Coordinates of N, CA and C in Angstrom, one line a residue:
M1 N 0.8 -1.2 0.0 CA 0.0 0.0 0.0 C 0.9 1.3 0.0
G2 N 1.7 1.4 1.0 CA 2.6 2.6 1.0 C 1.9 3.8 1.7
S3 N 2.7 4.8 1.8 CA 2.2 6.1 2.4 C 2.3 7.2 1.3
T4 N 1.4 8.1 1.4 CA 1.3 9.2 0.5 C 1.8 10.5 1.2
F5 N 2.3 11.4 0.4 CA 2.6 12.7 1.0 C 2.2 13.8 0.0
Q6 N 2.0 15.0 0.5 CA 1.7 16.2 -0.3 C 2.6 17.3 0.4
T7 N 3.5 17.9 -0.4 CA 4.4 18.9 0.2 C 4.2 20.2 -0.5
I8 N 4.0 21.2 0.3 CA 4.0 22.6 -0.1 C 5.3 23.2 0.2
V9 N 6.1 23.7 -0.8 CA 7.4 24.2 -0.5 C 7.4 25.7 -0.9
D10 N 8.3 26.4 -0.2 CA 8.5 27.8 -0.4 C 9.8 27.9 -1.2
R11 N 9.8 28.3 -2.5 CA 11.0 28.3 -3.3 C 11.9 29.5 -3.0
D12 N 11.3 30.5 -2.3 CA 12.1 31.7 -2.1 C 12.7 31.8 -0.7
A13 N 12.3 31.0 0.3 CA 12.8 31.0 1.6 C 14.3 30.6 1.7
G14 N 15.1 31.4 2.4 CA 16.5 31.0 2.5 C 16.7 30.4 3.9
P15 N 18.0 29.9 4.1 CA 18.3 29.2 5.3 C 18.1 30.1 6.6
R16 N 18.2 31.4 6.5 CA 18.1 32.2 7.6 C 16.6 32.6 8.0
D17 N 15.7 32.6 7.0 CA 14.4 33.0 7.2 C 13.3 31.9 7.2
A18 N 13.7 30.6 6.9 CA 12.8 29.5 6.8 C 12.0 29.3 8.1
A19 N 12.6 29.3 9.2 CA 11.9 29.1 10.5 C 10.9 30.3 10.8
V20 N 11.4 31.5 10.5 CA 10.5 32.7 10.7 C 9.3 32.6 9.8
L21 N 9.5 32.2 8.5 CA 8.4 32.1 7.6 C 7.4 31.0 8.0
A22 N 7.9 29.9 8.5 CA 7.1 28.8 8.9 C 6.2 29.1 10.1
R23 N 6.6 29.9 11.0 CA 5.9 30.2 12.2 C 4.4 30.7 11.9
P24 N 4.1 31.7 11.1 CA 2.7 32.1 10.9 C 1.9 31.0 10.3
V25 N 2.5 30.2 9.4 CA 1.7 29.1 8.8 C 1.3 28.1 9.9
V26 N 2.3 27.7 10.7 CA 1.9 26.7 11.8 C 0.9 27.3 12.8
E27 N 1.1 28.6 13.1 CA 0.2 29.3 14.0 C -1.2 29.3 13.4
W28 N -1.4 29.5 12.1 CA -2.7 29.5 11.5 C -3.3 28.1 11.5
L29 N -2.4 27.1 11.1 CA -2.9 25.7 11.1 C -3.4 25.3 12.5
V30 N -2.7 25.7 13.6 CA -3.2 25.4 14.9 C -4.4 26.2 15.3
A31 N -4.5 27.5 15.0 CA -5.7 28.3 15.3 C -6.9 27.8 14.6
E32 N -6.7 27.3 13.4 CA -7.9 26.7 12.6 C -8.2 25.3 13.1
G33 N -7.4 24.7 13.9 CA -7.7 23.3 14.4 C -7.3 22.3 13.3
I34 N -6.5 22.7 12.4 CA -6.1 21.7 11.3 C -5.0 20.8 11.8
V35 N -4.1 21.3 12.7 CA -3.1 20.5 13.3 C -3.1 20.9 14.8
L36 N -2.5 20.0 15.6 CA -2.2 20.3 17.0 C -0.9 21.1 17.1
A37 N -0.7 21.8 18.2 CA 0.4 22.7 18.4 C 1.8 22.0 18.5
D38 N 1.8 20.9 19.2 CA 3.1 20.2 19.5 C 3.4 19.2 18.5
A39 N 4.6 19.3 17.9 CA 5.1 18.3 16.9 C 5.6 17.1 17.7
E40 N 5.3 15.9 17.3 CA 5.7 14.7 18.0 C 6.3 13.7 17.0
P41 N 7.3 12.9 17.4 CA 7.7 11.8 16.6 C 6.6 10.8 16.4
G42 N 6.7 10.1 15.2 CA 5.7 9.0 15.0 C 4.5 9.4 14.1
W43 N 4.4 10.7 13.8 CA 3.3 11.2 13.0 C 3.6 11.4 11.5
A44 N 4.9 11.1 11.2 CA 5.3 11.2 9.8 C 6.3 10.0 9.5
L45 N 6.6 9.8 8.3 CA 7.6 8.8 7.9 C 8.9 9.2 8.5
G46 N 9.6 8.3 9.1 CA 10.9 8.6 9.7 C 10.8 9.2 11.1
D47 N 11.9 9.7 11.5 CA 12.0 10.2 12.9 C 11.7 11.7 13.0
H48 N 11.4 12.4 11.9 CA 11.1 13.8 12.0 C 9.8 14.1 12.7
P49 N 9.8 14.9 13.7 CA 8.6 15.2 14.5 C 7.5 15.9 13.5
A50 N 6.3 15.6 13.8 CA 5.2 16.2 12.9 C 4.1 16.6 13.8
H51 N 3.3 17.5 13.3 CA 2.1 18.0 14.1 C 1.0 17.0 13.8
P52 N 0.4 16.4 14.8 CA -0.7 15.5 14.6 C -1.9 16.3 14.0
P53 N -2.8 15.6 13.3 CA -4.0 16.3 12.8 C -4.9 16.8 14.0
G54 N -5.5 18.0 13.8 CA -6.3 18.6 14.8 C -7.8 18.2 14.5
P55 N -8.7 18.7 15.3 CA -10.1 18.3 15.2 C -10.8 18.8 13.9
H56 N -10.2 19.8 13.3 CA -10.8 20.4 12.1 C -9.9 20.2 10.8
W57 N -9.1 19.0 10.8 CA -8.2 18.8 9.7 C -8.9 18.8 8.4
H58 N -10.2 18.5 8.4 CA -11.0 18.4 7.1 C -11.1 19.8 6.4
K59 N -10.8 20.9 7.1 CA -10.8 22.2 6.5 C -9.7 22.3 5.4
A60 N -8.7 21.5 5.4 CA -7.6 21.6 4.5 C -7.8 20.8 3.2
V61 N -8.8 19.9 3.2 CA -8.9 18.9 2.1 C -10.1 19.1 1.3
T62 N -10.1 18.4 0.1 CA -11.2 18.5 -0.8 C -12.4 17.6 -0.4
D63 N -12.0 16.4 0.1 CA -13.0 15.5 0.5 C -12.5 14.6 1.7
A64 N -13.1 14.9 2.9 CA -12.6 14.2 4.1 C -13.0 12.8 4.2
R65 N -13.8 12.3 3.3 CA -14.2 10.9 3.3 C -13.0 9.9 3.0
W66 N -12.0 10.4 2.4 CA -10.9 9.6 1.9 C -9.8 9.4 2.8
G67 N -10.0 9.3 4.1 CA -8.9 8.9 4.9 C -8.8 9.6 6.2
A68 N -8.0 9.1 7.1 CA -7.7 9.7 8.3 C -6.2 10.1 8.2
P69 N -5.9 11.4 8.3 CA -4.5 11.9 8.0 C -3.6 11.5 9.2
E70 N -2.3 11.6 8.8 CA -1.3 11.5 9.9 C -0.8 12.9 10.1
G71 N 0.5 13.1 10.3 CA 1.0 14.4 10.7 C 1.5 15.3 9.6
V72 N 1.8 16.5 10.0 CA 2.4 17.5 9.1 C 3.8 17.8 9.6
A73 N 4.8 17.4 8.8 CA 6.2 17.7 9.2 C 6.6 19.0 8.6
V74 N 7.2 19.9 9.4 CA 7.6 21.2 8.9 C 9.1 21.1 8.8
H75 N 9.6 21.3 7.6 CA 11.1 21.2 7.4 C 11.6 22.6 7.2
T76 N 12.5 23.1 8.0 CA 13.1 24.4 7.9 C 14.6 24.4 7.7
E77 N 15.0 23.3 7.1 CA 16.5 23.2 6.8 C 16.6 22.8 5.3
R78 N 17.8 22.8 4.8 CA 18.0 22.5 3.4 C 17.5 21.1 3.1
H79 N 16.7 21.0 2.1 CA 16.0 19.7 1.8 C 15.7 19.6 0.3
V80 N 15.8 18.4 -0.2 CA 15.4 18.2 -1.6 C 14.1 17.4 -1.6
F81 N 13.1 18.1 -2.0 CA 11.7 17.4 -2.1 C 11.5 16.9 -3.5
Y82 N 10.7 15.9 -3.6 CA 10.4 15.4 -5.0 C 8.9 15.0 -5.0
S83 N 8.4 14.9 -6.3 CA 7.1 14.4 -6.5 C 7.2 13.2 -7.5
N84 N 6.8 12.0 -7.1 CA 6.9 11.0 -8.1 C 5.5 10.8 -8.8
Y85 N 4.6 11.7 -8.4 CA 3.3 11.7 -9.2 C 3.4 12.5 -10.5
H86 N 4.2 13.6 -10.4 CA 4.4 14.4 -11.6 C 5.5 13.9 -12.5
A87 N 6.5 13.2 -11.9 CA 7.7 12.8 -12.7 C 7.2 11.8 -13.8
T88 N 7.4 12.3 -15.0 CA 7.1 11.4 -16.2 C 8.4 11.4 -17.1
K89 N 8.4 10.5 -18.0 CA 9.5 10.6 -19.0 C 9.4 11.9 -19.7
G90 N 10.4 12.7 -19.7 CA 10.4 14.0 -20.2 C 10.4 15.1 -19.1
S91 N 10.2 14.7 -17.9 CA 10.3 15.7 -16.8 C 11.8 16.0 -16.7
T92 N 12.1 17.3 -16.6 CA 13.5 17.6 -16.6 C 13.7 19.0 -16.1
A93 N 14.9 19.5 -16.1 CA 15.2 20.9 -15.7 C 15.2 21.8 -17.0
I94 N 14.6 23.0 -16.8 CA 14.6 23.9 -17.9 C 15.5 25.1 -17.5
C95 N 16.4 25.5 -18.3 CA 17.3 26.6 -18.0 C 16.5 27.9 -17.9
P96 N 16.6 28.7 -16.8 CA 15.9 29.9 -16.7 C 16.4 31.0 -17.6
R97 N 17.6 30.8 -18.1 CA 18.2 31.9 -19.0 C 17.7 31.7 -20.4
C98 N 17.8 30.5 -21.0 CA 17.5 30.3 -22.4 C 16.3 29.5 -22.7
G99 N 15.7 28.8 -21.7 CA 14.5 28.0 -21.8 C 14.7 26.6 -22.4
T100 N 16.0 26.2 -22.6 CA 16.3 24.9 -23.1 C 16.2 23.9 -22.0
A101 N 15.6 22.7 -22.3 CA 15.4 21.7 -21.4 C 16.6 20.7 -21.5
G102 N 17.1 20.3 -20.3 CA 18.1 19.2 -20.3 C 17.4 17.9 -20.6
D103 N 18.1 17.1 -21.3 CA 17.5 15.8 -21.7 C 17.7 14.8 -20.6
P104 N 16.6 14.3 -20.0 CA 16.8 13.3 -18.9 C 17.4 12.0 -19.4
D105 N 17.3 11.7 -20.7 CA 17.9 10.4 -21.2 C 19.4 10.6 -21.6
D106 N 19.9 11.8 -21.6 CA 21.3 12.0 -21.9 C 22.1 11.7 -20.7
R107 N 23.0 10.7 -20.8 CA 23.8 10.2 -19.7 C 24.7 11.2 -19.2
V108 N 25.3 12.1 -20.0 CA 26.2 13.1 -19.6 C 25.4 14.1 -18.7
W109 N 24.3 14.6 -19.2 CA 23.5 15.6 -18.5 C 23.0 14.9 -17.1
S110 N 22.6 13.7 -17.2 CA 22.1 13.0 -16.0 C 23.2 12.9 -15.0
S111 N 24.3 12.5 -15.4 CA 25.5 12.3 -14.5 C 25.9 13.6 -13.9
Y112 N 26.0 14.6 -14.7 CA 26.4 15.9 -14.3 C 25.4 16.5 -13.3
L113 N 24.1 16.4 -13.6 CA 23.1 16.9 -12.7 C 23.1 16.2 -11.4
S114 N 23.4 14.9 -11.3 CA 23.5 14.2 -10.1 C 24.6 14.7 -9.2
T115 N 25.7 15.1 -9.8 CA 26.8 15.7 -9.1 C 26.4 17.0 -8.5
V116 N 25.7 17.8 -9.3 CA 25.3 19.2 -8.9 C 24.3 19.1 -7.7
V117 N 23.4 18.1 -7.8 CA 22.4 17.9 -6.8 C 23.1 17.5 -5.5
D118 N 24.0 16.6 -5.6 CA 24.8 16.2 -4.4 C 25.5 17.4 -3.7
A119 N 26.1 18.2 -4.5 CA 26.8 19.4 -4.0 C 25.8 20.3 -3.3
W120 N 24.6 20.6 -3.9 CA 23.7 21.4 -3.3 C 23.2 20.9 -2.0
Y121 N 22.9 19.6 -1.9 CA 22.5 19.0 -0.7 C 23.5 19.1 0.4
A122 N 24.8 18.9 0.0 CA 25.9 19.0 1.0 C 26.2 20.4 1.5
T123 N 26.1 21.4 0.6 CA 26.5 22.7 0.9 C 25.4 23.8 0.9
G124 N 24.3 23.6 0.2 CA 23.3 24.6 0.1 C 23.5 25.5 -1.1
T125 N 24.6 25.3 -1.8 CA 24.8 26.1 -3.0 C 25.4 25.2 -4.1
A126 N 25.0 25.4 -5.3 CA 25.5 24.7 -6.5 C 24.9 25.3 -7.7
D127 N 25.7 25.5 -8.7 CA 25.2 26.0 -10.0 C 25.3 24.8 -11.0
A128 N 24.3 24.9 -11.9 CA 24.3 23.9 -13.0 C 24.5 24.7 -14.3
E129 N 25.4 24.3 -15.1 CA 25.7 25.0 -16.4 C 24.8 24.4 -17.5
C130 N 24.1 25.3 -18.2 CA 23.3 24.9 -19.3 C 24.1 24.4 -20.5
A131 N 23.8 23.3 -21.0 CA 24.6 22.7 -22.1 C 24.3 23.5 -23.4
S132 N 23.2 24.3 -23.4 CA 22.9 25.0 -24.6 C 23.5 26.4 -24.6
C133 N 23.2 27.2 -23.6 CA 23.7 28.6 -23.6 C 25.0 28.8 -22.8
G134 N 25.4 27.7 -22.0 CA 26.7 27.8 -21.3 C 26.7 28.6 -20.0
V135 N 25.5 29.1 -19.6 CA 25.4 30.0 -18.4 C 25.2 29.1 -17.2
S136 N 26.0 29.4 -16.1 CA 25.8 28.7 -14.9 C 24.7 29.4 -14.1
V137 N 23.8 28.6 -13.6 CA 22.6 29.1 -12.9 C 22.5 28.3 -11.6
P138 N 22.2 29.0 -10.4 CA 21.9 28.3 -9.2 C 20.9 27.2 -9.4
L139 N 21.1 26.0 -8.8 CA 20.3 24.9 -9.0 C 18.8 25.2 -8.7
P140 N 18.5 25.9 -7.6 CA 17.1 26.1 -7.3 C 16.4 27.0 -8.3
D141 N 17.1 27.8 -9.1 CA 16.5 28.7 -10.1 C 16.0 28.0 -11.3
W142 N 16.5 26.8 -11.6 CA 16.1 26.0 -12.7 C 14.6 25.7 -12.6
D143 N 13.9 25.6 -13.7 CA 12.5 25.3 -13.7 C 12.3 23.8 -13.9
W144 N 11.9 23.2 -12.8 CA 11.7 21.7 -12.8 C 10.3 21.4 -13.3
T145 N 10.2 20.9 -14.5 CA 8.9 20.7 -15.1 C 8.0 19.9 -14.2
D146 N 6.7 20.3 -14.2 CA 5.7 19.7 -13.4 C 6.1 19.7 -11.9
D147 N 6.9 20.6 -11.5 CA 7.3 20.7 -10.0 C 7.7 19.3 -9.5
H148 N 8.5 18.6 -10.2 CA 8.9 17.2 -9.7 C 10.1 17.3 -8.8
L149 N 10.8 18.4 -8.7 CA 11.9 18.5 -7.7 C 11.9 19.9 -7.1
A150 N 12.3 20.1 -5.9 CA 12.4 21.4 -5.3 C 13.6 21.4 -4.3
F151 N 14.5 22.3 -4.5 CA 15.7 22.5 -3.7 C 15.4 23.7 -2.8
V152 N 15.0 23.5 -1.6 CA 14.5 24.5 -0.7 C 14.9 24.4 0.7
H153 N 14.5 25.4 1.5 CA 14.8 25.4 2.9 C 13.5 25.4 3.8
L154 N 12.4 25.4 3.1 CA 11.1 25.4 3.8 C 10.1 24.5 3.1
G155 N 9.6 23.5 3.8 CA 8.5 22.7 3.2 C 7.6 22.2 4.3
F156 N 6.3 22.1 3.9 CA 5.3 21.5 4.8 C 4.8 20.2 4.2
Q157 N 5.1 19.1 4.8 CA 4.8 17.8 4.3 C 3.7 17.1 5.0
F158 N 2.6 16.9 4.3 CA 1.3 16.3 4.9 C 1.3 14.8 4.5
W159 N 1.4 14.0 5.6 CA 1.5 12.6 5.4 C 0.1 11.9 5.5
N160 N -0.2 11.2 4.4 CA -1.5 10.4 4.2 C -2.7 11.2 4.4
W161 N -2.7 12.4 4.0 CA -3.9 13.3 4.0 C -4.7 13.1 2.7
P162 N -6.0 13.2 2.7 CA -6.7 13.3 1.5 C -6.2 14.5 0.7
S163 N -6.6 14.7 -0.6 CA -6.1 15.8 -1.4 C -6.4 17.1 -0.8
L164 N -5.3 17.9 -0.7 CA -5.3 19.3 -0.1 C -6.1 20.1 -1.1
S165 N -7.0 21.0 -0.7 CA -7.8 21.8 -1.6 C -6.9 23.0 -2.1
E166 N -7.3 23.5 -3.3 CA -6.7 24.6 -3.9 C -6.7 25.8 -3.0
A167 N -7.9 26.0 -2.4 CA -8.0 27.2 -1.5 C -7.1 27.1 -0.3
F168 N -6.9 25.9 0.2 CA -6.0 25.7 1.3 C -4.5 26.0 0.9
R169 N -4.1 25.5 -0.3 CA -2.8 25.7 -0.8 C -2.6 27.2 -1.1
A170 N -3.6 27.9 -1.6 CA -3.5 29.3 -1.8 C -3.3 30.1 -0.6
R171 N -4.0 29.7 0.5 CA -3.9 30.4 1.8 C -2.5 30.2 2.4
V172 N -1.9 29.0 2.2 CA -0.5 28.8 2.7 C 0.4 29.7 1.9
T173 N 0.3 29.8 0.6 CA 1.1 30.7 -0.2 C 1.0 32.2 0.3
E174 N -0.3 32.6 0.6 CA -0.5 33.9 1.0 C 0.2 34.2 2.4
L175 N 0.1 33.2 3.3 CA 0.8 33.3 4.6 C 2.3 33.4 4.4
L176 N 2.8 32.9 3.3 CA 4.3 32.9 3.1 C 4.7 34.2 2.4
G177 N 3.8 35.2 2.4 CA 4.1 36.5 1.8 C 4.1 36.5 0.3
G178 N 3.4 35.6 -0.3 CA 3.3 35.5 -1.8 C 4.6 35.0 -2.4
H179 N 5.4 34.3 -1.6 CA 6.6 33.7 -2.2 C 6.2 32.6 -3.3
R180 N 7.1 32.3 -4.1 CA 6.9 31.2 -5.1 C 6.8 29.9 -4.3
T181 N 5.7 29.2 -4.6 CA 5.5 27.9 -3.9 C 5.4 26.8 -5.0
A182 N 5.6 25.6 -4.6 CA 5.4 24.5 -5.5 C 4.6 23.4 -4.6
F183 N 3.9 22.6 -5.3 CA 3.1 21.5 -4.7 C 3.7 20.2 -5.2
L184 N 4.1 19.3 -4.3 CA 4.8 18.1 -4.7 C 4.1 16.9 -4.0
P185 N 3.2 16.2 -4.7 CA 2.6 15.0 -4.1 C 3.4 13.8 -4.5
G186 N 3.3 12.7 -3.7 CA 3.9 11.5 -4.0 C 3.5 10.4 -3.1
K187 N 4.2 9.2 -3.4 CA 3.9 8.0 -2.6 C 5.2 7.3 -2.4
V188 N 5.4 6.7 -1.2 CA 6.5 5.9 -0.9 C 6.1 4.5 -0.5

């Protein structure tokens, strides 16, 4: 069966402001009764503490009939999030300078990108050079088609929740000051 996740990430939050930006979102979730205030281990996959669902968790979803949710893990550190729901053959990175897509089937591009991703994960900074225009661009600035990858410092990961509503996702974006956000659903 597996577990599902839906992640809302802030593409603009930096390492210094991620926790500050997360605070009003968590406060709103608690005030609305969507989650409980104290994050605890065991409510998400792995050891990361997560906020258990609150009595009004249904306010966040399109149809509450489809399950009993687990926790909401708030990540405020460097993290690579992914969506295996969006990832299809042809999902790739698009250069923000020239608009050329890297070919996911090209072994050179694939190997090179893997090295850049590892560097970003280890240090928080890495540039990827576009094979077409030759410009080096910070990895998080690349356009990941269908939002299948996000290199960020702030993410809200909802474990085994029914589908989050568009209105709920828009409210989270609003609380993040209108930062660029991405939605990454998946299953493990």
